[in-house]
Amino acid sequence: MSSQVIEILQEKRLRSQKSDNPFVARSHYARLNKFRDNSFKIVGIISTLFGLAVLGYFLIDIFIDGVSRINWDFLTSLPSRKAEKAGILPAWTGSAWILGLTTLIALPLGVAAGIYFEEYAKKNRFNHLLEVNIANLAGVPSIIYGILGLEVFVRIMGFGETLLSGAFTLALLILPIIIVATREAIKAVPNTLREASYGLGASKWQTIKWQVLPAASGGILTGTILALSRAVGETAPLIVIGALAYVPFVPSSPMDSFTVLPMQIFNWTSRPQAAFLVNAAAAIIILLVITFILNGIAIYLRNKWQKKLI
Amino acid sequence: MAKETYMMASEFVLNKSRSSELIIPNTKLETDVVAQSIKIESGRQLADIKISSKNLNVYYGDNHVLKNINMSIASNSITAFIGPSGCGKSTYLRVFNRMNDLIDSFNMNGKVEVDGFDIYDKSVETDELRKKIGMVFQKPNPFPKSIYENVAYGLKIQGIKKKSVLDDAVEKSLKQAALWEEVKSDLKKSALALSGGQQQRLCIARTLAVEPSVILMDEPTSALDPIASAKIEDLMTELKDQYTIIVVTHNMQQASRVSDYTAFFYMGDLIEFSDTKSMFLNPKKERTQNYITGRFG
Ligand SMILES: Nc1ncnc2c1ncn2[C@@H]1O[C@H](COP(=O)(O)OP(=O)(O)OP(=O)(O)O)[C@@H](O)[C@H]1O
Ligand SMILES: [Mg+2]
């Protein structure tokens, strides 16, 4: 590959030396610059391909292993000691419960906090401190949230090792992301819109409710969905708060014990039998599909939102 | 500099009963010029005062933006604010509907009265004030909603829900803003799909729907082409029978065409304030002369 590059460059130089066009790069410095331009482009392409290639290899490998295992029974069966009979019903319903509950908890809290920072908070040291801390929270390892959730929700608040505890824990985990997304979306709302509303005698809350939030909703939703697609893959904090590896039933209330897809995958990959690895691969495909769908919705909303604001 | 003199000149002689106590009758020479130009109503050489400011100082942080402004604005007339960029025209305009309150560093002292009432009194709700003192902005800023929703918004936020009331108000306001004929077939259309000139008339309609008595306009035609601007100017002339209009403009022709009174600001000072005709034909201050003839600014 690199020898080809050199060839192309050399050929270009020869051509430029022969030409009488006054606009070709002739000086040593100009040619060196051109060379730097081109080499950086190549470094950039290689860097991009590196990540994609590894991911691509992984995806293909998983796909080959798992895709034939996916069928209706796999989606609707309970786990089992026999790999061929085992399914992911409790796992994906658990994940769905967690996603729903987490959204219900994190969205209102995150949006309210975002609105507070952008529309109400005075620019003083206390609020600045809060802001910095929230940004930091986004970087706290998820297992720490698990320990926090175990102490606060499972024990102190007495929710036990349930979906509710799991949802609260993950809600805390993604709260900073939603707050930041809300703030960015609110910042992007043109001030002229607020002034128009205030100018007609609207109160602050009316302005926020009828103008700011609708205009920011695309950005808020996009951020929330991206945060949820992170939450759906989280395993560590849920292990800590006591999600089960083996759940032979479909959870029917927030106070049920539960498992989630990544837990099921983790569980199967740690079994020695090859058939369970196939099951794991199949479950990974399902998890990836969920994540891709979530991301797809987020991208769709973002594009739609951008168009609307311009 | 004879600051005192032009401060006095800017006071109108008037006798509106409610506001009479805030007017200092002038005996100085300049007063006559001002008084002459004021519309002669029922044989009196007097005009009603809608808005007045006394010893008004405005600061943004340490920046002293308006310096001791004393001025009275006649009702049912068009008053133009002119002056070079950054002289404080918009700031002064936004004092009247307390829009500056939204800016953290804003600070002021002095008195501002509308219909004789102190609008910076503690008991005043800015929401209520802004329903009475409407504003049209430099860049048309319709809400990203339908034409109908834009006009109805000001009423809906007052809790008016009845469709027939809203329908009537929307139609009336759009007619007043000379936009009805162009949009009546499709009120559900997004306001953003209108042309810039139509959008600005929509913004005026939206303001009228709330039934204010004063309309503040900050360079309302600066983003529009001459034809759309002319329409807005015509509209202003039509509206002044019912409303008191204050317009900020950088366009000297516009000021001389539409306004009854003109105030010239320079670096936070009110330099000259008189009826538009004498301001443009016979400016008292050299600064004013230079500015309106385009020699600086
Ligand atoms: N939000 C603000 N915060 C701080 N300073 C401001 C703010 N708005 C205006 N100023 C300052 O106040 C002064 C007057 O500004 P203002 O907008 O009233 O001028 P203007 O006469 O309307 O100018 P233009 O003709 O350019 O619109 C300027 O020095 C400006 O920098
Ligand atoms: Mg301005």
XYZ file of C-alpha atoms and ligand atoms in Angstrom:
639
model
C 0.000 0.000 0.000
C 2.682 2.508 0.994
C 4.818 1.749 -2.062
C 1.812 2.564 -4.191
C 1.423 5.862 -2.393
C 5.022 6.787 -3.037
C 4.623 5.877 -6.675
C 1.607 8.116 -7.040
C 3.373 10.980 -5.338
C 6.444 10.594 -7.507
C 4.387 10.487 -10.630
C 2.595 13.653 -9.579
C 5.893 15.394 -9.005
C 7.231 14.411 -12.374
C 4.115 15.691 -13.988
C 4.245 18.984 -12.153
C 7.877 19.502 -13.094
C 7.176 19.008 -16.763
C 4.068 21.162 -16.903
C 4.241 24.898 -17.744
C 1.101 25.630 -15.827
C 2.101 28.438 -13.423
C -0.216 27.199 -10.708
C 1.442 23.839 -9.979
C 3.478 23.479 -6.818
C 7.147 23.782 -7.752
C 9.028 25.009 -4.715
C 10.379 22.423 -2.344
C 8.303 23.833 0.479
C 5.048 23.786 -1.473
C 5.650 20.194 -2.495
C 6.479 19.197 1.063
C 3.230 20.760 2.202
C 1.317 18.894 -0.402
C 3.005 15.684 0.673
C 2.024 16.361 4.314
C -1.554 16.969 3.264
C -1.715 13.697 1.436
C 0.018 11.667 4.107
C -2.301 12.970 6.786
C -5.255 12.014 4.689
C -3.921 8.473 4.496
C -3.230 8.306 8.248
C -6.804 9.479 8.815
C -8.262 6.820 6.561
C -6.218 4.078 8.205
C -7.271 5.210 11.680
C -10.906 5.184 10.666
C -10.634 1.782 9.052
C -8.872 0.305 12.083
C -11.876 0.733 14.382
C -14.341 -0.257 11.702
C -12.359 -3.341 10.684
C -12.165 -4.706 14.221
C -15.844 -4.045 14.789
C -16.697 -5.509 11.393
C -14.714 -8.657 12.113
C -16.457 -9.046 15.453
C -19.900 -8.493 13.943
C -19.336 -10.983 11.154
C -17.992 -13.556 13.577
C -20.968 -13.158 15.928
C -23.349 -13.179 13.020
C -22.001 -16.414 11.582
C -22.147 -18.072 15.007
C -25.488 -16.827 16.159
C -27.853 -15.942 13.380
C -29.057 -19.456 12.706
C -29.971 -19.834 16.384
C -32.435 -16.938 16.277
C -36.013 -18.056 15.876
C -39.351 -17.509 17.515
C -38.707 -20.139 20.176
C -35.442 -18.492 21.134
C -37.275 -15.240 21.790
C -40.174 -16.822 23.670
C -38.541 -19.520 25.775
C -37.346 -19.409 29.322
C -33.713 -20.220 30.060
C -32.874 -23.869 30.429
C -30.070 -26.209 31.342
C -30.247 -27.550 27.811
C -28.749 -25.053 25.394
C -31.016 -25.984 22.485
C -34.135 -25.340 24.576
C -32.952 -22.174 26.285
C -34.424 -18.819 25.292
C -34.125 -15.186 26.207
C -37.700 -14.282 27.109
C -36.984 -13.196 30.709
C -33.836 -11.392 29.548
C -35.328 -9.226 26.850
C -38.537 -8.528 28.774
C -36.332 -7.575 31.732
C -34.340 -5.242 29.496
C -37.564 -3.738 28.167
C -38.861 -3.182 31.718
C -35.575 -1.603 32.721
C -35.578 0.677 29.670
C -39.135 1.802 30.330
C -38.725 2.407 34.043
C -35.355 4.078 33.617
C -36.872 6.468 31.067
C -39.779 7.274 33.365
C -37.390 8.122 36.181
C -34.485 9.756 34.367
C -36.291 11.820 31.733
C -38.353 14.094 34.005
C -35.500 14.501 36.485
C -32.911 15.198 33.800
C -35.072 17.607 31.855
C -36.112 19.485 34.988
C -32.482 19.826 36.080
C -31.444 20.939 32.582
C -34.178 23.575 32.520
C -33.131 24.782 35.954
C -29.516 25.290 34.887
C -30.304 27.032 31.619
C -33.345 29.095 32.461
C -33.345 29.700 36.191
C -29.918 29.282 37.765
C -28.009 32.469 38.417
C -24.418 32.350 37.266
C -22.933 32.053 40.743
C -20.261 29.848 42.280
C -22.680 27.392 43.805
C -24.329 26.657 40.475
C -20.984 26.513 38.761
C -19.900 23.911 41.300
C -23.067 21.910 40.636
C -22.440 22.065 36.897
C -18.869 20.854 37.175
C -19.944 18.015 39.428
C -22.626 16.862 37.059
C -20.116 16.818 34.237
C -17.866 14.730 36.480
C -20.662 12.333 37.352
C -20.870 11.386 33.691
C -17.346 9.978 34.061
C -17.902 7.893 37.197
C -17.474 4.147 36.468
C -20.801 2.378 36.320
C -19.917 -0.141 39.034
C -19.749 2.724 41.516
C -23.343 3.519 40.635
C -24.134 -0.112 41.294
C -22.725 0.120 44.807
C -24.611 3.371 45.376
C -27.815 1.739 44.116
C -27.292 -1.281 46.364
C -26.955 0.932 49.416
C -29.629 3.528 48.662
C -32.336 1.772 46.698
C -31.984 -1.892 47.646
C -31.251 -1.357 51.321
C -32.140 2.108 52.651
C -35.248 2.618 50.557
C -36.066 -1.045 50.794
C -36.907 -1.705 47.164
C -34.978 -4.980 47.331
C -33.231 -6.641 44.431
C -35.928 -5.595 41.994
C -36.480 -3.991 38.633
C -37.238 -0.738 40.456
C -33.828 -0.685 42.155
C -32.178 -1.488 38.839
C -34.074 1.258 37.043
C -33.265 3.862 39.687
C -29.604 2.885 39.572
C -29.408 3.126 35.794
C -31.434 6.348 35.898
C -28.743 7.863 38.109
C -26.136 6.587 35.693
C -27.650 8.277 32.673
C -28.984 11.368 34.439
C -25.852 13.423 33.748
C -26.071 12.579 30.047
C -29.711 13.671 29.886
C -28.994 16.856 31.822
C -26.160 17.789 29.500
C -28.234 16.943 26.411
C -31.143 19.021 27.727
C -28.887 21.968 28.415
C -27.327 21.821 24.972
C -30.749 21.571 23.346
C -32.080 24.502 25.361
C -28.988 26.557 24.568
C -29.623 25.987 20.880
C -33.096 27.526 21.116
C -32.718 31.009 19.638
C -33.200 33.794 22.150
C -35.447 35.592 19.679
C -38.049 32.919 20.353
C -37.984 33.589 24.083
C -38.145 37.337 23.528
C -41.139 36.936 21.215
C -42.951 34.984 23.898
C -42.047 37.294 26.774
C -42.914 40.265 24.578
C -46.494 39.029 24.350
C -46.800 38.843 28.102
C -46.007 35.191 28.603
C -44.613 34.200 31.978
C -41.338 32.386 32.301
C -42.983 29.026 32.753
C -45.341 29.609 29.809
C -42.374 30.542 27.653
C -40.509 27.418 28.680
C -43.501 25.155 28.261
C -44.822 26.464 24.953
C -41.695 27.665 23.187
C -38.409 26.491 24.700
C -39.258 22.867 25.432
C -41.001 22.129 22.106
C -38.073 23.652 20.244
C -35.591 21.694 22.361
C -37.519 18.431 22.425
C -35.695 16.902 19.443
C -32.328 17.412 21.104
C -33.564 16.213 24.466
C -35.042 13.047 22.969
C -31.925 12.361 20.943
C -29.750 12.642 24.039
C -32.123 10.526 26.086
C -32.251 7.739 23.540
C -28.456 7.679 23.227
C -28.260 7.499 27.011
C -30.772 4.648 27.049
C -28.799 2.737 24.473
C -25.927 2.942 26.910
C -28.130 1.827 29.800
C -29.441 -1.212 27.936
C -25.924 -2.602 27.664
C -24.918 -1.974 31.277
C -24.182 -5.089 33.289
C -21.875 -4.305 36.185
C -24.165 -2.071 38.252
C -27.030 -4.531 37.853
C -24.898 -7.428 39.015
C -24.020 -5.396 42.087
C -27.621 -4.593 42.963
C -28.497 -8.262 42.598
C -29.938 -8.931 39.162
C -30.210 -12.683 38.775
C -28.453 -14.860 36.257
C -31.239 -17.403 36.160
C -34.790 -16.084 35.968
C -37.345 -18.653 34.936
C -40.253 -16.200 34.651
C -41.291 -13.003 32.910
C -41.282 -10.009 35.292
C -44.772 -8.599 35.671
C -44.270 -5.696 38.080
C -41.475 -3.268 39.016
C -41.103 -5.139 42.298
C -40.080 -8.398 40.582
C -36.562 -9.720 40.500
C -35.111 -9.730 37.043
C -32.331 -10.338 34.585
C -31.354 -8.372 31.479
C -29.881 -9.314 28.118
C -26.242 -8.493 28.895
C -26.483 -10.570 32.093
C -27.839 -13.512 30.124
C -25.067 -13.129 27.563
C -22.440 -12.965 30.270
C -23.912 -16.023 31.913
C -23.902 -18.073 28.719
C -20.384 -17.081 27.671
C -19.079 -18.385 30.987
C -20.478 -21.880 30.329
C -18.090 -24.494 28.952
C -20.476 -26.023 26.373
C -20.145 -24.704 22.812
C -23.921 -24.691 22.332
C -24.255 -21.993 24.989
C -21.715 -19.867 23.133
C -23.995 -20.051 20.119
C -26.870 -18.929 22.328
C -24.714 -16.038 23.570
C -23.911 -15.017 20.007
C -27.598 -15.055 19.129
C -28.460 -12.954 22.194
C -25.687 -10.512 21.291
C -27.282 -10.057 17.871
C -30.609 -9.250 19.537
C -28.950 -6.776 21.910
C -27.110 -5.124 19.016
C -30.320 -4.852 17.025
C -31.984 -3.088 19.959
C -29.049 -0.704 20.291
C -28.970 0.016 16.563
C -32.681 0.690 16.506
C -32.343 3.099 19.434
C -29.446 4.870 17.746
C -31.327 4.955 14.467
C -34.265 6.674 16.125
C -31.879 9.137 17.744
C -30.228 9.994 14.430
C -33.595 10.322 12.724
C -34.849 12.691 15.422
C -31.685 14.730 15.302
C -31.926 15.254 11.558
C -35.568 16.148 11.786
C -34.887 18.561 14.618
C -32.006 20.270 12.840
C -34.147 20.892 9.806
C -36.884 22.389 11.934
C -34.656 24.903 13.658
C -33.158 26.346 10.485
C -22.470 71.648 26.916
C -25.958 72.982 27.442
C -27.357 69.660 28.420
C -30.086 71.297 30.450
C -31.487 73.068 27.450
C -32.133 70.097 25.289
C -33.431 68.106 28.166
C -36.042 70.769 28.589
C -36.741 70.890 24.913
C -37.621 67.265 24.998
C -40.459 67.780 27.411
C -43.799 68.257 25.808
C -46.316 70.663 27.079
C -49.370 68.693 27.936
C -52.369 68.426 30.090
C -53.543 64.869 30.321
C -55.336 64.831 33.621
C -53.854 61.614 34.983
C -50.333 62.354 33.986
C -50.358 66.078 34.432
C -48.400 66.019 37.642
C -45.355 64.565 36.007
C -44.983 67.223 33.392
C -42.754 70.169 33.930
C -44.075 72.941 31.750
C -41.327 74.619 29.856
C -40.880 78.261 29.350
C -37.634 78.017 27.405
C -37.446 79.018 23.804
C -37.130 75.462 22.496
C -40.486 74.565 23.939
C -42.303 76.578 21.346
C -40.768 74.628 18.531
C -41.857 71.385 20.083
C -45.259 72.631 21.015
C -45.979 73.982 17.549
C -45.518 70.648 15.977
C -47.730 68.733 18.333
C -51.012 67.777 16.824
C -53.603 70.334 17.440
C -56.408 68.524 19.121
C -59.715 70.279 19.714
C -58.052 73.596 19.385
C -55.455 73.065 22.064
C -51.792 73.033 21.265
C -51.310 70.118 23.526
C -50.663 66.413 23.262
C -51.310 63.585 25.618
C -48.301 61.976 27.156
C -48.189 58.209 26.964
C -44.732 57.443 28.266
C -42.228 59.513 30.135
C -38.844 58.880 31.660
C -37.201 61.019 34.276
C -33.517 61.049 35.087
C -33.214 57.587 33.648
C -29.808 55.953 33.876
C -29.129 52.486 32.569
C -26.073 50.350 33.156
C -24.947 46.971 31.907
C -22.480 46.080 34.639
C -20.115 49.051 34.712
C -21.118 50.225 31.261
C -23.197 53.399 31.597
C -25.440 52.993 28.568
C -28.159 55.617 28.995
C -27.305 58.863 30.717
C -29.952 60.835 32.529
C -32.653 60.586 29.905
C -35.658 62.854 30.313
C -38.239 62.454 27.660
C -41.966 62.364 27.130
C -43.621 60.477 24.331
C -46.920 61.642 22.926
C -49.715 59.145 22.591
C -51.197 58.171 19.246
C -48.121 59.259 17.410
C -45.022 57.712 15.955
C -41.766 58.567 17.645
C -38.539 57.560 15.952
C -35.277 56.875 17.775
C -32.208 57.474 15.665
C -28.503 57.473 16.384
C -25.310 55.603 15.637
C -24.924 51.940 16.505
C -24.463 51.248 20.193
C -25.858 54.600 21.362
C -28.559 52.902 23.422
C -31.694 53.096 21.260
C -32.666 49.458 21.694
C -31.829 49.567 25.364
C -34.076 52.587 25.841
C -36.882 50.969 23.863
C -36.630 47.824 25.949
C -36.847 49.881 29.134
C -40.503 50.536 28.296
C -41.573 46.884 28.339
C -38.944 45.844 30.866
C -37.370 43.464 28.415
C -33.964 44.402 29.824
C -34.970 42.715 33.074
C -34.039 39.448 31.383
C -30.396 40.524 31.222
C -28.427 39.715 34.365
C -26.076 42.696 34.264
C -28.864 45.224 33.650
C -29.263 47.956 36.221
C -31.123 51.239 36.190
C -32.295 54.176 38.199
C -34.754 56.964 37.531
C -38.418 56.843 36.786
C -40.352 55.488 33.833
C -44.074 56.065 33.647
C -46.746 54.815 31.310
C -50.104 56.555 31.570
C -48.772 58.112 34.723
C -48.003 54.838 36.433
C -44.525 53.854 37.526
C -43.751 50.689 35.571
C -40.736 49.857 37.714
C -42.803 49.876 40.884
C -42.396 46.718 42.940
C -46.048 45.805 42.511
C -45.807 45.750 38.711
C -45.908 42.341 37.022
C -43.778 42.363 33.888
C -46.192 39.911 32.211
C -49.071 42.350 32.623
C -46.950 45.275 31.480
C -45.877 43.471 28.329
C -49.466 42.726 27.397
C -50.036 46.478 27.284
C -46.724 47.350 25.658
C -46.158 45.168 22.627
C -42.894 44.711 20.804
C -41.829 43.938 17.258
C -38.257 42.857 16.769
C -35.528 43.562 14.249
C -35.549 40.119 12.716
C -38.978 38.634 12.112
C -39.279 35.987 14.822
C -42.494 34.046 14.316
C -42.966 30.951 16.440
C -42.278 27.723 14.530
C -46.004 27.064 14.462
C -48.938 27.782 12.197
C -50.002 31.297 11.272
C -53.113 30.854 13.384
C -51.169 29.625 16.410
C -48.795 32.569 16.151
C -51.564 35.110 16.407
C -53.584 33.182 18.980
C -50.606 32.569 21.282
C -50.816 35.869 23.152
C -54.460 35.201 23.965
C -54.046 31.532 24.780
C -51.445 32.321 27.410
C -54.053 34.579 29.019
C -56.261 31.547 29.387
C -58.601 32.323 26.499
C -59.647 28.987 25.037
C -62.921 29.644 23.288
C -62.450 28.952 19.611
C -64.873 31.596 18.376
C -63.093 34.285 20.402
C -59.708 33.181 19.132
C -60.920 32.933 15.540
C -62.299 36.450 15.638
C -59.164 37.857 17.221
C -56.929 36.122 14.673
C -58.948 37.453 11.764
C -59.155 40.968 13.165
C -55.442 41.160 13.945
C -54.384 39.776 10.586
C -56.636 42.308 8.875
C -55.190 45.126 10.966
C -51.711 43.993 9.995
C -52.729 43.921 6.308
C -51.891 40.240 6.030
C -55.336 38.660 6.053
C -55.899 38.610 2.308
C -52.586 36.850 1.714
C -53.013 34.113 4.295
C -56.727 33.631 4.916
C -56.935 30.569 2.689
C -54.432 28.640 4.748
C -54.074 29.694 8.359
C -52.721 26.245 9.214
C -49.617 26.883 7.145
C -46.349 27.138 9.054
C -45.413 30.742 9.749
C -41.860 29.903 8.721
C -43.078 29.313 5.166
C -44.003 32.998 4.795
C -41.712 35.573 3.205
C -39.690 37.835 5.494
C -42.065 40.757 4.972
C -45.100 38.597 5.616
C -43.435 37.186 8.712
C -42.860 40.675 10.062
C -46.500 41.612 9.453
C -47.452 38.382 11.191
C -45.338 39.461 14.157
C -47.181 42.773 14.156
C -50.526 40.931 13.969
C -49.456 38.726 16.856
C -48.663 41.825 18.896
C -51.955 43.528 17.991
C -53.961 40.474 19.034
C -53.057 41.115 22.661
C -54.493 44.647 22.296
C -51.610 46.691 23.614
C -51.722 50.463 23.673
C -48.068 50.931 22.796
C -46.059 49.149 20.102
C -42.297 49.207 20.325
C -40.535 48.451 17.066
C -36.800 47.815 16.981
C -35.617 48.300 13.400
C -38.700 46.467 12.106
C -37.758 46.794 8.454
C -33.997 46.356 8.551
C -34.265 42.747 7.372
C -36.777 43.545 4.620
C -36.652 44.704 1.014
C -37.964 48.196 0.092
C -41.403 46.998 -0.971
C -41.987 44.964 2.188
C -40.615 47.905 4.198
C -43.034 50.298 2.529
C -45.905 48.032 3.511
C -44.810 48.063 7.131
C -44.450 51.844 7.039
C -47.970 52.235 5.644
C -49.181 49.932 8.344
C -47.511 52.010 11.042
C -49.175 55.173 9.771
C -52.523 53.411 9.809
C -52.038 52.046 13.311
C -51.054 55.276 14.983
C -54.663 56.373 15.383
C -55.113 53.599 17.892
C -51.621 52.982 19.177
C -48.586 54.834 20.370
C -45.686 53.669 18.276
C -41.995 54.007 18.990
C -39.682 52.888 16.249
C -35.910 52.518 16.225
C -34.461 53.002 12.776
C -31.175 53.498 11.000
C -33.005 54.656 7.923
C -33.227 58.454 7.915
C -35.777 58.467 5.092
C -37.930 56.112 7.074
C -37.729 58.273 10.171
C -38.638 61.383 8.225
C -41.414 59.615 6.293
C -43.296 57.922 9.088
C -42.546 59.579 12.385
C -44.140 62.569 14.059
C -41.322 63.049 16.520
C -37.690 62.094 16.344
C -35.158 61.611 19.093
C -31.461 61.575 18.340
C -29.219 59.642 20.699
C -25.466 59.718 20.844
C -23.368 57.575 23.175
C -26.116 57.232 25.735
C -27.172 60.890 25.693
C -30.399 62.192 24.283
C -28.964 64.909 22.092
C -32.057 66.308 20.456
C -35.747 65.577 20.505
C -38.343 67.443 18.552
C -40.978 67.057 15.920
C -39.619 65.231 12.938
C -40.009 68.098 10.519
C -37.926 70.587 12.451
C -35.425 67.883 13.358
C -34.701 67.144 9.741
C -35.118 70.624 8.289
C -33.599 72.570 11.079
C -31.597 70.496 13.575
C -30.438 72.464 16.600
C -27.273 70.575 17.315
C -24.362 70.162 15.002
C -24.095 66.468 15.937
C -27.646 65.895 14.822
C -27.026 67.777 11.616
C -23.950 65.690 10.902
C -25.713 62.460 11.654
C -28.832 63.003 9.608
C -26.860 64.246 6.665
C -24.709 61.135 6.885
C -21.471 62.833 7.802
C -20.842 60.467 10.672
C -22.363 57.465 12.356
N -27.199 42.312 26.759
C -26.243 43.246 26.910
N -25.290 43.066 27.831
C -24.313 43.985 28.002
N -24.204 45.114 27.277
C -25.133 45.348 26.329
C -26.203 44.433 26.099
N -26.972 44.908 25.107
C -26.410 46.079 24.729
N -25.305 46.350 25.456
C -24.466 47.534 25.333
O -25.244 48.670 25.524
C -24.914 49.681 24.604
C -26.154 50.111 23.855
O -26.633 49.024 23.102
P -27.972 49.099 22.284
O -28.240 47.740 21.788
O -29.012 49.749 23.097
O -27.560 50.058 21.085
P -28.360 50.474 19.790
O -28.397 51.950 19.765
O -29.655 49.765 19.731
O -27.412 49.956 18.645
P -27.771 49.347 17.231
O -28.152 50.489 16.378
O -26.512 48.718 16.781
O -28.877 48.379 17.435
C -23.829 49.121 23.709
O -22.599 49.617 24.183
C -23.913 47.633 23.932
O -22.641 47.064 23.837
Mg -30.467 48.174 18.495
